[in-house]
Short mmCIF file of C-alpha atoms in Angstrom, two decimals:
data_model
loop_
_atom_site.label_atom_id
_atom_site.label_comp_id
_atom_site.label_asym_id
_atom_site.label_seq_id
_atom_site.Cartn_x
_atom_site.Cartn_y
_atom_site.Cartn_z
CA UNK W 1 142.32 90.29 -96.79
CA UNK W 2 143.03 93.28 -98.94
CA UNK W 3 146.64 92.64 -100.30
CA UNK W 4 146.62 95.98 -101.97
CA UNK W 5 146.80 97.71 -98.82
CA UNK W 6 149.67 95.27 -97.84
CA UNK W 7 151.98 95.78 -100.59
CA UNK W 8 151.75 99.92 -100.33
CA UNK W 9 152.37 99.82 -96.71
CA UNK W 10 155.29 97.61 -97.27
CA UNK W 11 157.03 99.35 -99.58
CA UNK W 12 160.17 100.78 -98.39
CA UNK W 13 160.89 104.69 -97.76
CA UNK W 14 163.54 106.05 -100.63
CA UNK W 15 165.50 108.64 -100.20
CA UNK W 16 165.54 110.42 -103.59
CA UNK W 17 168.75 111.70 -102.81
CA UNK W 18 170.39 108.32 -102.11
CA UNK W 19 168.83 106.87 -105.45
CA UNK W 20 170.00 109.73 -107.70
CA UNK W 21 173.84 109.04 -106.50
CA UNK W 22 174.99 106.94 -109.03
CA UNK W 23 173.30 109.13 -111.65
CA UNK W 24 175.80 111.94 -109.95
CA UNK W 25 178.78 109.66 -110.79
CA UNK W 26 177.50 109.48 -114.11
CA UNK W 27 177.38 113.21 -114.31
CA UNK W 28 180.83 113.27 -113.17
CA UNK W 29 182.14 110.76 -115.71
CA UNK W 30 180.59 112.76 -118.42
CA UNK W 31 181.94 116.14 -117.21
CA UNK W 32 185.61 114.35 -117.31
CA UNK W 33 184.97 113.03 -120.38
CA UNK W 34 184.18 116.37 -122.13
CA UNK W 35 187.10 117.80 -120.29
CA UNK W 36 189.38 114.64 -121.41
CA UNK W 37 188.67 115.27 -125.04
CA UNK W 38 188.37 118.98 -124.83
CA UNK W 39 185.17 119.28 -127.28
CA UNK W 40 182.18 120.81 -127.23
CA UNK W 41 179.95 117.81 -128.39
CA UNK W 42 180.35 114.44 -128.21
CA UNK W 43 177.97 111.27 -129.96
CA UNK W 44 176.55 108.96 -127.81
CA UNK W 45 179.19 106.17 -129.57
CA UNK W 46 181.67 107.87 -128.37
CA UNK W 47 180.33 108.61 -124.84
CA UNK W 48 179.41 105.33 -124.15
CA UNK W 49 183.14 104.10 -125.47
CA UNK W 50 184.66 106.28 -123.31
CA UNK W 51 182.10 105.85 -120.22
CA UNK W 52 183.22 101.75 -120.76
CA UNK W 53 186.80 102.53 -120.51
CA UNK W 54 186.82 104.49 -117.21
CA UNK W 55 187.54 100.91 -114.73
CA UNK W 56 187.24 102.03 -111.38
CA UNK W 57 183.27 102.84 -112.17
CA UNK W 58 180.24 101.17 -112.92
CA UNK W 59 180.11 101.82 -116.66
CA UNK W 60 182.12 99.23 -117.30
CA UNK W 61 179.48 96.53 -116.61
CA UNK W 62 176.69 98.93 -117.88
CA UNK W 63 177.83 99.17 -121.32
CA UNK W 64 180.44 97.12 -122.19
CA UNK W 65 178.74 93.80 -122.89
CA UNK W 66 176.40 95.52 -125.15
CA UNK W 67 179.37 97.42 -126.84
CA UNK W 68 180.61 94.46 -127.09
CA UNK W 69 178.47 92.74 -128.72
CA UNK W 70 177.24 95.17 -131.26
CA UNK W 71 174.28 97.16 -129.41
CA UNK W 72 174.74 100.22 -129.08
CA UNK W 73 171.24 101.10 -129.05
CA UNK W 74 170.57 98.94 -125.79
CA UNK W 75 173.55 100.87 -124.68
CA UNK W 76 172.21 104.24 -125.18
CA UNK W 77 168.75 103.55 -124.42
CA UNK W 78 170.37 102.66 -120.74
CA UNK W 79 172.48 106.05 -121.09
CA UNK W 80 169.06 107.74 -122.03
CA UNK W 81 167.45 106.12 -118.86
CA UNK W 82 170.29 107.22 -116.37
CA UNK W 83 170.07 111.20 -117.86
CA UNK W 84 165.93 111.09 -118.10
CA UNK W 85 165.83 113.55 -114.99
CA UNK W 86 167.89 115.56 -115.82
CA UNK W 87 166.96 118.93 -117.61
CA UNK W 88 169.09 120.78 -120.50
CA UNK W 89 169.28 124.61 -119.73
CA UNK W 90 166.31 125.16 -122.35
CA UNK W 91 164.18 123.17 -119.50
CA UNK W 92 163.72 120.01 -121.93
CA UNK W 93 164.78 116.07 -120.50
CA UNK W 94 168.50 115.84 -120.97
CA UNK W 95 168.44 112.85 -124.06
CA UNK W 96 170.86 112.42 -127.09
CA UNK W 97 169.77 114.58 -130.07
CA UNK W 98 170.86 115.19 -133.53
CA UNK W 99 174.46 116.69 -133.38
CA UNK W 100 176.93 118.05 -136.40
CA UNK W 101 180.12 116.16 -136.23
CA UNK W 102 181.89 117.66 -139.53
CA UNK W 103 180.19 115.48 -142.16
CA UNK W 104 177.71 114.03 -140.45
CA UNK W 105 175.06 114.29 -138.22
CA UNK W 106 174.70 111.62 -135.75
CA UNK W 107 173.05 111.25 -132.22
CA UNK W 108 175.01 112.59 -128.92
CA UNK W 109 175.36 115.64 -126.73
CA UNK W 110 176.78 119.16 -126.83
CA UNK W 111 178.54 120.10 -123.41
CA UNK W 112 176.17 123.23 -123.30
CA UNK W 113 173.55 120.28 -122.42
CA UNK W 114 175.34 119.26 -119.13
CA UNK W 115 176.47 122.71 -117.71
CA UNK W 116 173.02 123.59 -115.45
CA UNK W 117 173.16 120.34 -114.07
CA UNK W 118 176.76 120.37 -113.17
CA UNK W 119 176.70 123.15 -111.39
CA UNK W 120 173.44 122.00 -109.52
CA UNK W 121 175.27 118.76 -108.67
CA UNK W 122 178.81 119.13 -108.95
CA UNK W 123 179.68 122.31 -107.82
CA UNK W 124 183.28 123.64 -108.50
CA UNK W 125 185.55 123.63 -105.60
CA UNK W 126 185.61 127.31 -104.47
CA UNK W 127 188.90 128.64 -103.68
CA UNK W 128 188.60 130.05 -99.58
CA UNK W 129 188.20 133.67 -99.28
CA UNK W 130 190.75 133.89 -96.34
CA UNK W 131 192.94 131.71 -94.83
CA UNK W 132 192.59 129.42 -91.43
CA UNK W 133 193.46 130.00 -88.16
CA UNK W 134 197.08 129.62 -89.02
CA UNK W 135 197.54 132.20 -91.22
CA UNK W 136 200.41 134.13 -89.48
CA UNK W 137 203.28 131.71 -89.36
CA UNK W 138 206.81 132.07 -88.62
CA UNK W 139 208.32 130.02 -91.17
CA UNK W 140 211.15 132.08 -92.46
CA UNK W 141 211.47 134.22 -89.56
CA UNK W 142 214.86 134.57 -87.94
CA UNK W 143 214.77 134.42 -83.86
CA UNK W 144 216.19 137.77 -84.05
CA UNK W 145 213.52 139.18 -85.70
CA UNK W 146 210.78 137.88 -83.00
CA UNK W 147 209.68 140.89 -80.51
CA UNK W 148 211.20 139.99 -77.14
CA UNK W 149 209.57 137.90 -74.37
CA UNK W 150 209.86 139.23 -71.37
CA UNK W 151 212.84 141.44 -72.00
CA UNK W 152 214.10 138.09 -73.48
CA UNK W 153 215.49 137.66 -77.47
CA UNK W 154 213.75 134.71 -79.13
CA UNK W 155 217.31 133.28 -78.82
CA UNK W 156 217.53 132.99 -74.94
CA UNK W 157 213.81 131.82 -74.71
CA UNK W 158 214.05 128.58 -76.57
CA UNK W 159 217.45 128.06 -74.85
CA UNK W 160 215.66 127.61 -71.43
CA UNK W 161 212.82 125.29 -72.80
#
């Protein structure tokens, strides 16, 4: 019996899609981070400390232990894992690279890194371009100034309802 052909007929269908969704979160995170602290780079120390600290995701358990106990480079290399599909706007694989942080010049990310993928995956809300079906309301209108219904004033129609 071939087991070969077994094992690639067993394998399960993956939706690409479903797989890349906590990647999206991660995306998210980021893009509240850099919002958060308002810069326009950020090391990966600092990314993964703040990633850690957001407790209603999955960062917490992803980084924290190794934080924790003084590996940050298992923590980034996971970061670097999570962002490996992802593309910078120059067309390179989204990874940490050497940053300028006043002084020095340590590993992370510069915000410009981030934007192309954001708006591929997390597109702004757009604001509608008109309104919905309720759009003409009378809030604010007196009776008075309602055209009459059936030689009726607004008045004397909701008095016989």
């Amino acid at each position: 019996m071939n087991t070969t052909k077994i094992k690639q007929t067993a394998e399960p269908r993956v939706d690409r899609e479903a797989v890349r969704m906590p990647d999206i979160k991660l995306l998210a995170a980021i893009r509240s981070i850099f919002e958060w602290t308002g810069e326009d780079r950020i090391t990966t120390w600092r990314l993964l400390e703040a990633l850690a600290a957001i407790e209603d995701g999955p960062w917490v358990l992803m980084f924290e232990d190794a934080l924790k106990h003084g590996k940050p480079q298992a923590a980034a290399a996971k970061l670097a894992r999570l962002l490996k599909e992802y593309k910078t706007p120059e067309g390179k694989r989204l990874k940490p690279h050497t940053i300028r942080v006043r002084d020095e010049t340590p590993k992370g990310f510069y915000r410009s890194d981030f934007e192309q993928e954001w708006k591929r995956y997390l597109p702004s809300p757009e604001k509608p371009q008109h309104t919905t079906e309720n759009e003409h309301t009378t809030e604010g209108v007196a009776p008075d100034d309602v055209a009459p219904v059936n030689g009726q004033a607004a008045t004397q129609v909701l008095d016989t309802l």
